[in-house]
Short mmCIF file of C-alpha atoms and ligand atoms in Angstrom, two decimals:
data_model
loop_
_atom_site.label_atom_id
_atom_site.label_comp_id
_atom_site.label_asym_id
_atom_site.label_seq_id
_atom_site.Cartn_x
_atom_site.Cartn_y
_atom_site.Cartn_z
CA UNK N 110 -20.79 -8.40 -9.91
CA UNK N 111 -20.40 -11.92 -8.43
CA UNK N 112 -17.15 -13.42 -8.60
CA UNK N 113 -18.16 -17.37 -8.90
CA UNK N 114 -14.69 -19.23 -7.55
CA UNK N 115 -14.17 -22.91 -8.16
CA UNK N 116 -12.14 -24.29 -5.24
CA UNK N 117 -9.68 -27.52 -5.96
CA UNK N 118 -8.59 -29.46 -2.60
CA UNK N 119 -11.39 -29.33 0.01
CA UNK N 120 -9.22 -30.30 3.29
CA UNK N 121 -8.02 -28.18 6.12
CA UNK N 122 -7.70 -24.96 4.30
CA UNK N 123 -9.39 -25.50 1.14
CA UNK N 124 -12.78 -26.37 3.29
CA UNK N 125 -12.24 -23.20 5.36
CA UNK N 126 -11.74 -20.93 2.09
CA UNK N 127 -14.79 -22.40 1.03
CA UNK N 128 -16.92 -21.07 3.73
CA UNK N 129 -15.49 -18.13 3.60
CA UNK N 130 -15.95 -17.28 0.52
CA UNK N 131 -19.70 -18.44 0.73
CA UNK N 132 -20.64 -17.04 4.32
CA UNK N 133 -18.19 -13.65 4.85
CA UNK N 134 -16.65 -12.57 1.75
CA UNK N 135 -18.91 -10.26 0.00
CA UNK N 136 -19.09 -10.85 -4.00
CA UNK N 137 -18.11 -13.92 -4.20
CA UNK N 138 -20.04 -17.30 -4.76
CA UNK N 139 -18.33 -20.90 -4.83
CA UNK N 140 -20.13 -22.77 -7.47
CA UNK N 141 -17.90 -25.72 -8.05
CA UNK N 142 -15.23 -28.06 -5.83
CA UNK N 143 -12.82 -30.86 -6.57
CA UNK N 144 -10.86 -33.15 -4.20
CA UNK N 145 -9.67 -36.74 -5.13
CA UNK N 146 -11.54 -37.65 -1.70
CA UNK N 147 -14.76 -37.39 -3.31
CA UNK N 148 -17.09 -37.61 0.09
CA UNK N 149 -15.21 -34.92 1.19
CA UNK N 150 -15.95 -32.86 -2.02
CA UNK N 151 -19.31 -33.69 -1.69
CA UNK N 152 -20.22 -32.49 1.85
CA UNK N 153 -18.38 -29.01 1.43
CA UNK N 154 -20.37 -28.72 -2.11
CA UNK N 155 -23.71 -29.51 -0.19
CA UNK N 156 -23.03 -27.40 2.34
CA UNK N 157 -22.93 -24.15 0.47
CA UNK N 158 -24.63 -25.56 -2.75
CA UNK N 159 -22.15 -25.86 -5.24
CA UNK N 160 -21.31 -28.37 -7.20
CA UNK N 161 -18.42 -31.31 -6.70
CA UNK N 162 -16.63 -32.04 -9.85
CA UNK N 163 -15.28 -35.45 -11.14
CA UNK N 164 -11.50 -34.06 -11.93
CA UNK N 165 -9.78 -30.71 -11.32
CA UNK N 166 -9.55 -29.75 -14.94
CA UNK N 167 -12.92 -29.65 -15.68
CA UNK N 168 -13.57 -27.29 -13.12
CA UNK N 169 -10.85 -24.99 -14.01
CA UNK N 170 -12.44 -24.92 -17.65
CA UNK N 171 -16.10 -24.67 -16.40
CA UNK N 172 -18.30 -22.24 -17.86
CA UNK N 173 -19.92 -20.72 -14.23
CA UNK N 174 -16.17 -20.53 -12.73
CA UNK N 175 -14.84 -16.77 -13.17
CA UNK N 176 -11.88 -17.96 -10.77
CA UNK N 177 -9.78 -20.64 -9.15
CA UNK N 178 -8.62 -21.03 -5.68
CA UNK N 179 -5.88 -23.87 -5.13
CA UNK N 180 -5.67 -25.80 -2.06
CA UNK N 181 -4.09 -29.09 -2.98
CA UNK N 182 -1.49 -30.60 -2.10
CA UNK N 183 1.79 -28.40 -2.66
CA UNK N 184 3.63 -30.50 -5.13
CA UNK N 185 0.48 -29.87 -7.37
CA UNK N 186 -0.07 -26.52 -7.58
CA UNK N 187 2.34 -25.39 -10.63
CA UNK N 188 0.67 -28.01 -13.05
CA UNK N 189 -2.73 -26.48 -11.73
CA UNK N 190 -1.79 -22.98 -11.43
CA UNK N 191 -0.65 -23.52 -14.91
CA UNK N 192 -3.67 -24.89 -16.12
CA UNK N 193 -5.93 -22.07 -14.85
CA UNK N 194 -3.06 -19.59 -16.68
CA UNK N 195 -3.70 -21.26 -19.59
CA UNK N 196 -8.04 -20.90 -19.02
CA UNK N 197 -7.36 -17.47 -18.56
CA UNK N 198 -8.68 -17.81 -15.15
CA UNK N 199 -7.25 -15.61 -12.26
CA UNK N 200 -6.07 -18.33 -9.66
CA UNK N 201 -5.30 -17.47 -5.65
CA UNK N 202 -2.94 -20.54 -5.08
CA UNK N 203 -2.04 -21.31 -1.37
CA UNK N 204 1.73 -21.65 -0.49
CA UNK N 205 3.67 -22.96 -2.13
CA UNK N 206 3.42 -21.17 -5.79
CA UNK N 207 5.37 -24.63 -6.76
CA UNK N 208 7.93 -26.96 -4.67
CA UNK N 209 11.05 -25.90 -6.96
CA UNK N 210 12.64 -22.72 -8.01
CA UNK N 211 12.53 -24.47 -11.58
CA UNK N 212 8.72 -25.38 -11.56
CA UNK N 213 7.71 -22.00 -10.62
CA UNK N 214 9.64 -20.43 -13.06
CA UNK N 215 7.28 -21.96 -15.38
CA UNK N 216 4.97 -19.87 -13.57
CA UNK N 217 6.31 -17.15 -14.46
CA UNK N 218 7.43 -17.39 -17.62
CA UNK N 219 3.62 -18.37 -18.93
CA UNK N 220 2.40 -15.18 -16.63
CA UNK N 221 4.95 -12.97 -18.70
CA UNK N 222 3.98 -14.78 -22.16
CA UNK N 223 0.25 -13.43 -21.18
CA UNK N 224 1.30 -10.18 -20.18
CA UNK N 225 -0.62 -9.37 -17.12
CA UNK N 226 -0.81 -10.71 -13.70
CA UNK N 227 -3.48 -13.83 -13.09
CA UNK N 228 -1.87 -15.48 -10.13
CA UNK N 229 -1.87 -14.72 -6.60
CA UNK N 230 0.16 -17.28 -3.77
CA UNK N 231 -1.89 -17.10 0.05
CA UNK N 232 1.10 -15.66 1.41
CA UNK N 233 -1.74 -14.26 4.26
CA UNK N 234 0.37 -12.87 6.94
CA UNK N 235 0.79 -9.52 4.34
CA UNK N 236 -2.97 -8.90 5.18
CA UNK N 237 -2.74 -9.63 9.21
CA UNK N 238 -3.42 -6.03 10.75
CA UNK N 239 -0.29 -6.58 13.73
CA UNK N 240 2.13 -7.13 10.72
CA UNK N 241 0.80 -4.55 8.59
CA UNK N 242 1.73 -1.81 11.52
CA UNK N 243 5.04 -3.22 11.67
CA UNK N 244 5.26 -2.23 7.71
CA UNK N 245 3.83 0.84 8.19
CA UNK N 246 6.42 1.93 11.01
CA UNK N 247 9.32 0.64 9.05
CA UNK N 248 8.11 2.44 5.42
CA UNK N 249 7.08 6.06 7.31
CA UNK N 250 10.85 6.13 9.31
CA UNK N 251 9.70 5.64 12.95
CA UNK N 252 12.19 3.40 13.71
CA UNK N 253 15.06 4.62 11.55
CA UNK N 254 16.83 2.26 9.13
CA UNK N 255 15.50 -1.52 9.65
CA UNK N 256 18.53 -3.00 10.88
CA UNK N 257 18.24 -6.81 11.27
CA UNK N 258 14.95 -8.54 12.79
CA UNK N 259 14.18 -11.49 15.25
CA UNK N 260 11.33 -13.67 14.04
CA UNK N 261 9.74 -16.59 15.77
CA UNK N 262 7.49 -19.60 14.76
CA UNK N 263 5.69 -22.59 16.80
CA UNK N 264 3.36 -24.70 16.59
CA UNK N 265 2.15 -27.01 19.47
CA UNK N 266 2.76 -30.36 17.38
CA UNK N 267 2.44 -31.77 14.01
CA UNK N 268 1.72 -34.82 12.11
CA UNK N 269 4.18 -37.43 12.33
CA UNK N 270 4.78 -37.68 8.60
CA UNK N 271 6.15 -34.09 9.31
CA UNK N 272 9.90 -33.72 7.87
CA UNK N 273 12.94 -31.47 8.76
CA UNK N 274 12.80 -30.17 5.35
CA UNK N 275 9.13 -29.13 5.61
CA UNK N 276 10.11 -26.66 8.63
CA UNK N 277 11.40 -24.45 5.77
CA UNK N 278 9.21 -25.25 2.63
CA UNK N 279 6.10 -25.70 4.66
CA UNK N 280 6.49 -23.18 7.88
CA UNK N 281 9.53 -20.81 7.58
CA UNK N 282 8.43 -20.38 4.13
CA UNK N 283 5.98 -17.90 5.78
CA UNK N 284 8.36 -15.84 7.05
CA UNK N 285 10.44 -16.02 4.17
CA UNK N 286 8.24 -14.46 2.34
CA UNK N 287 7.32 -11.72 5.62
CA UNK N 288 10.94 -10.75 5.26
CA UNK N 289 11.04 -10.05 1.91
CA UNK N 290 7.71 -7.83 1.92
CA UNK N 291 8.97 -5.83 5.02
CA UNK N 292 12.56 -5.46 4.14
CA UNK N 293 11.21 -4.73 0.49
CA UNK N 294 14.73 -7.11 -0.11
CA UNK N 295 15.96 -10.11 -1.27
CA UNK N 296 17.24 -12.78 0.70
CA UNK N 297 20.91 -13.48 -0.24
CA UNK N 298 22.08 -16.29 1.67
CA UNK N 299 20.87 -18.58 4.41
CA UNK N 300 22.35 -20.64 7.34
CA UNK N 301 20.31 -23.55 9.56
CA UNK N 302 21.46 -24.95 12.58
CA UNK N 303 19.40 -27.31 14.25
CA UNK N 304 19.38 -27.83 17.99
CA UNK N 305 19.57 -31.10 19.90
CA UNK N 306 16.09 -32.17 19.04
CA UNK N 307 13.14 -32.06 21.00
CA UNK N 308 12.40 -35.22 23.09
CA UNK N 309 9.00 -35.01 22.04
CA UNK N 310 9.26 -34.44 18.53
CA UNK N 311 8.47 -37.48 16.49
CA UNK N 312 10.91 -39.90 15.05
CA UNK N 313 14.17 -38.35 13.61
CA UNK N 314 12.69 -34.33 13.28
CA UNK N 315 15.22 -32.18 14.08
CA UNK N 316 13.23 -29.67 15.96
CA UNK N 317 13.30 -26.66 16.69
CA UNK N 318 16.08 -25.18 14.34
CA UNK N 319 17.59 -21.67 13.91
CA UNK N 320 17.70 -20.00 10.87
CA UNK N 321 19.51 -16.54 9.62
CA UNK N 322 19.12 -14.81 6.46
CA UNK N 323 20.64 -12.23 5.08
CA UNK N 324 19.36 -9.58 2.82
CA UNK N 325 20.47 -7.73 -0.28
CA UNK N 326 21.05 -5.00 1.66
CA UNK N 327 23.11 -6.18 5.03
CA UNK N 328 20.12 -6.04 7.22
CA UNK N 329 19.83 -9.84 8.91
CA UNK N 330 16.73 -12.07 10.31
CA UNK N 331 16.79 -14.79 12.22
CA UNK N 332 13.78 -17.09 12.76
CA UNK N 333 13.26 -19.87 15.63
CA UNK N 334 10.99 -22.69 14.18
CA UNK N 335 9.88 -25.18 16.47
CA UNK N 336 6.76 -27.41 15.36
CA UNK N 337 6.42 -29.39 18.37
CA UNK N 338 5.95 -26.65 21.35
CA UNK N 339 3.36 -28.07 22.60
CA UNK N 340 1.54 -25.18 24.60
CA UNK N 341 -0.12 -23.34 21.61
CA UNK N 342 0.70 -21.39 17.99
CA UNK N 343 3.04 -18.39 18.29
CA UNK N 344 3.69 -16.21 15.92
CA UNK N 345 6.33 -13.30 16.57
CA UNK N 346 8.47 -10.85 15.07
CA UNK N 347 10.21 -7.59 16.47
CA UNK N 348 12.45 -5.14 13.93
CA UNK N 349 15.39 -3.43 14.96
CA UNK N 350 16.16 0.05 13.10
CA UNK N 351 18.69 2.19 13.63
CA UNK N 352 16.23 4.73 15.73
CA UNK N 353 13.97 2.31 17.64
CA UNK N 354 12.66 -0.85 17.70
CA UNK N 355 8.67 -2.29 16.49
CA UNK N 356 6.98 -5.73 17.45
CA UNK N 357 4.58 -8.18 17.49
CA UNK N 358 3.78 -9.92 20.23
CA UNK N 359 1.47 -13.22 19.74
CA UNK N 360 -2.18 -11.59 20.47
CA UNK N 361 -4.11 -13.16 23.76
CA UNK N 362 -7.67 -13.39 23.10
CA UNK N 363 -8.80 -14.08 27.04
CA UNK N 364 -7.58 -13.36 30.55
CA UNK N 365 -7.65 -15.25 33.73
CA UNK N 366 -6.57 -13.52 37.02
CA UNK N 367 -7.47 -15.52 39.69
CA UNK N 368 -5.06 -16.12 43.45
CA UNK N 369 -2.12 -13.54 42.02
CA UNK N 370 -1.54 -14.91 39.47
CA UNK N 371 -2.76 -13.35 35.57
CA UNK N 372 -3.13 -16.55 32.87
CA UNK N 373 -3.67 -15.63 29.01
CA UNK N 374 -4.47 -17.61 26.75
CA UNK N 375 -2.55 -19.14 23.30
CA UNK N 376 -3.96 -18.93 20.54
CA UNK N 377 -3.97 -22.83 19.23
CA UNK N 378 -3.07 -22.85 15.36
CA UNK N 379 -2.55 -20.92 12.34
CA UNK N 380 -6.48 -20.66 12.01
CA UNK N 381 -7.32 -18.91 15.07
CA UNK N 382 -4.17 -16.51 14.90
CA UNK N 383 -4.52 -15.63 11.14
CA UNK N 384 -8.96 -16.03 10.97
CA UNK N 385 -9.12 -12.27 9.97
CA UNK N 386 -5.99 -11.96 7.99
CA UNK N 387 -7.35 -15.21 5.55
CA UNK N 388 -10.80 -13.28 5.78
CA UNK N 389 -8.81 -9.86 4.10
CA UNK N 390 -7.16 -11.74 1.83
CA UNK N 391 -9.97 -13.03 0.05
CA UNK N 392 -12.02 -9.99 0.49
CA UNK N 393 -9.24 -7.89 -1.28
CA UNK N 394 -8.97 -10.83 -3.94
CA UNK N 395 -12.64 -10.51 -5.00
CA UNK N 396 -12.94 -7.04 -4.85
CA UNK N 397 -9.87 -6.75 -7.27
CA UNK N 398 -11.12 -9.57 -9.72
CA UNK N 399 -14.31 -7.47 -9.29
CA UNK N 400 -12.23 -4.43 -10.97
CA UNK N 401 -10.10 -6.74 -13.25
CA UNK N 402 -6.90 -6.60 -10.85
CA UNK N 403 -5.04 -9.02 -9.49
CA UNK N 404 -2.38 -7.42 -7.02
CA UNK N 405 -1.65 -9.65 -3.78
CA UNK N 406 1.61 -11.77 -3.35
CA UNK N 407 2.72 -12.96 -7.09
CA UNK N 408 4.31 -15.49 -8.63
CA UNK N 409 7.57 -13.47 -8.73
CA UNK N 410 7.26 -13.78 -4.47
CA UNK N 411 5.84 -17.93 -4.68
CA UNK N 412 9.12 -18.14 -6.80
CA UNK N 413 11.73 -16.05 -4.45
CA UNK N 414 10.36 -18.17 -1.44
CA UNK N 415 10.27 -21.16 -3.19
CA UNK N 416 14.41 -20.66 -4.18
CA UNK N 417 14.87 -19.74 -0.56
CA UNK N 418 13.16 -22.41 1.20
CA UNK N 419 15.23 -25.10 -0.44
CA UNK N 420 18.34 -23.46 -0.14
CA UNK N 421 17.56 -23.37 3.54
CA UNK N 422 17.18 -27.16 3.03
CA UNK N 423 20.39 -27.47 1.43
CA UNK N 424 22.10 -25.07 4.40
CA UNK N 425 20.74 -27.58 6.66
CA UNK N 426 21.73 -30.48 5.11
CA UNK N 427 25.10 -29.71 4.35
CA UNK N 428 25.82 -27.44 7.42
CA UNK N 429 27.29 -24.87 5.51
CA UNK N 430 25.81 -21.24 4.42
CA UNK N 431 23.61 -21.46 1.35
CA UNK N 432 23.70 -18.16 -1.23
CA UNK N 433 20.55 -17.74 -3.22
CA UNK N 434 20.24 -16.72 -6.73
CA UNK N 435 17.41 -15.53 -8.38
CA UNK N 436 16.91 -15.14 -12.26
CA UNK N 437 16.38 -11.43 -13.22
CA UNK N 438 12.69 -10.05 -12.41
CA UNK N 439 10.46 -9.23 -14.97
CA UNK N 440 8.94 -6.08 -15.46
CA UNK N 441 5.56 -7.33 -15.02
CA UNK N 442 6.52 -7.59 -11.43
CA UNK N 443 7.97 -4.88 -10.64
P1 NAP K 111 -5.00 -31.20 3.40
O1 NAP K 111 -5.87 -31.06 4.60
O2 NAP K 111 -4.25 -32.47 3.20
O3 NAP K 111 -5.93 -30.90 2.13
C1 NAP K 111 -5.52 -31.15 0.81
C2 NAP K 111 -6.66 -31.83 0.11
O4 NAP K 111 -6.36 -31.98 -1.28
C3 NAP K 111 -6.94 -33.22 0.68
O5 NAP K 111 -8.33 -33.40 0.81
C4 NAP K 111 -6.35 -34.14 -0.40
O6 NAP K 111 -7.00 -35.39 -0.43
C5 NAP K 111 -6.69 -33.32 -1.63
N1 NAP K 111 -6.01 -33.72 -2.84
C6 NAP K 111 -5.08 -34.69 -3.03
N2 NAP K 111 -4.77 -34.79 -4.33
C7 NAP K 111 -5.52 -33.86 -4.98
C8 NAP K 111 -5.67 -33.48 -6.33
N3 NAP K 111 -4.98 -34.11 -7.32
N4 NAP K 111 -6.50 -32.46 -6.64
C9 NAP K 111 -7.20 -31.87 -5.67
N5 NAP K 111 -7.12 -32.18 -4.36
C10 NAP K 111 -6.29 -33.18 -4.02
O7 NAP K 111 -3.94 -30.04 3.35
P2 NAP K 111 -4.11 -28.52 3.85
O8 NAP K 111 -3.55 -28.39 5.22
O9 NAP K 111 -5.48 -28.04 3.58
O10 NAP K 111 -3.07 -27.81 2.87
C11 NAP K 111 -3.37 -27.59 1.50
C12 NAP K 111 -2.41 -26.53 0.95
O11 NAP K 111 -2.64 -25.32 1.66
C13 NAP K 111 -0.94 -26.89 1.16
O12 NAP K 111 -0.18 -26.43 0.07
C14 NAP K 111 -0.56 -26.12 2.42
O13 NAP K 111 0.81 -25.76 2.47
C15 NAP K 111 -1.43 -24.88 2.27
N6 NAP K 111 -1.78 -24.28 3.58
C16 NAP K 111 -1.58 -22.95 3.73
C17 NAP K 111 -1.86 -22.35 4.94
C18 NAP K 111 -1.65 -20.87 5.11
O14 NAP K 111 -1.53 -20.42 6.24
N7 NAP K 111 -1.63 -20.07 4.06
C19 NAP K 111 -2.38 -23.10 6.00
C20 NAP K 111 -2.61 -24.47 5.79
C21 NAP K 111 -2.31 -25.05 4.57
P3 NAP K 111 -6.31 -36.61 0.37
O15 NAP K 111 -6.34 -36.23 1.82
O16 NAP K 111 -7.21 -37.78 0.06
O17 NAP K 111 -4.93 -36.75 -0.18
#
């Protein structure tokens, strides 16, 4: 069976899912694409012959699309994840499931109304193979009892329309959701303190800023975030557990030794570090729509991270320590 996707937002990501899909992932065909910059639409259609649709609800209702992918902007993904939920269309939707706790609720609550799962958020890191060992060594007991972990994020720069806020809801929200999967936990309360900002980081960022979260059961995280680096992406994360200790160093591709001296290189953004996790992500996708399952990152996790993230906002703004509340999970995600 072919899974033909329909893929709304064509830009960084969405373009890149599209090839994917076309040239690696086996079983899978992308027949139609919408973006509101309809060039762009147009040359990512061409290039792997599908078509480009006038508006994004068409294609969600289109007779040759068995499934959605969503790479639009964030604040539009409920209203479309919605819409596909509605189609009765499985739907991958990148992060963020929705840009409020309340909005993704909505999610949910039309996912329960159904009855079975149709949604899955591109929460990608729980498919990248240096993060799945560090799973695997905290859920067989080789390190003891997870005790807190130390997580880091950086990119070398981003746009200048880049906000303070959007180092939570756009880049910690990654490991938000990385703690909860590991810890198998809830986060319970969050604190922010940002340092004296960065002299190169544009206008009034406050960058890089330190964040702690703890879970529902004691064990702690803190995460460095600091989206103006400059020297490359990096990506780590080391557990402590009560018996030993697992990491994740950021992985060097290439070596230069040369006059004493041994250089490695940096991997430069999110698509070079994460190319093969994005590539198991949709592969595991297909092959479950293939079978009639949907069973990656749900809307249950887009809405825990989506909670979190702005009550890290709200810890930073106010300075003080935020507690998180979640509404009760429902069985269909548990
Ligand atoms: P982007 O390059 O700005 O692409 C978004 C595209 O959607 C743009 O072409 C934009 O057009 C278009 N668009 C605007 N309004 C639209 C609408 N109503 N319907 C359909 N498309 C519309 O952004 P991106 O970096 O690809 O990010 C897209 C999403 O993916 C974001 O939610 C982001 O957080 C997520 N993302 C996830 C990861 C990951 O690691 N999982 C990595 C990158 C991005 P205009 O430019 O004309 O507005």
């Amino acid at each position: 069976m072919t899974v033909r996707v329909g893929v709304i937002g064509t830009g960084n990501i969405g373009a890149d899912h599209v090839r994917r899909l076309s040239r690696q992932v086996s079983g899978a065909r992308v027949t139609a694409v919408f973006d509101v910059a309809a060039q762009r639409a147009q040359d990512v259609a061409r290039d792997v012959g599908a078509v480009a649709h006038p508006g994004w609800s068409g294609l969600v209702d289109a007779e040759d699309v068995d499934a959605v992918v969503i790479a639009s902007p964030g604040p539009l993904h409920a209203e479309q994840v919605l819409a596909c939920i509605d189609a009765g269309k499985p739907v991958l939707c990148e992060k963020p499931l929705a840009t409020t706790g309340e909005d993704a609720l909505k999610v949910i609550e039309a996912e329960v109304a159904l009855g079975r799962r149709l949604v899955q958020v591109g929460f990608m890191r729980r498919y990248d193979r240096a993060y799945r060992v560090v799973k695997a060594a905290m859920d067989d007991g080789s390190i003891g009892e997870p005790l807190l972990a130390h997580m880091v994020h950086r990119n070398a720069s981003v746009p200048d329309t880049f906000t303070s806020d959007m180092s939570m809801t756009d880049s910690v929200i990654h490991e938000i959701d990385t703690i909860r999967w590991l810890f198998d936990q809830e986060i319970v309360a969050t604190t922010v303190v940002a340092s004296k900002p960065s002299p190169l980081a544009a206008g009034r960022l406050r960058d890089p800023q330190l964040v702690l979260f703890k879970l529902t059961d004691g064990a702690v995280v803190n995460v460095e975030v600091f989206v103006n680096c400059r020297y490359g992406y990096d990506v780590r994360c080391e557990v402590v557990g009560s018996e030993g200790s697992v990491s994740m160093d950021n992985p060097s591709t290439n070596a230069l030794l040369r006059a004493g001296r041994r250089a490695e290189s940096v991997p430069a953004d999110w698509r070079v570090r994460f190319d093969l996790a994005y590539l198991e992500e949709m592969q595991e996708w297909v092959d479950g729509l293939a079978k009639g399952v949907v069973s990656g990152p749900s809307s249950w996790d887009g809405y825990a991270a989506a909670v979190v993230a702005n009550r890290a906002v709200h810890a930073l703004a106010e300075g003080t320590r935020s507690l998180v509340e979640l509404v009760d999970r429902p069985v269909l995600y548990s």
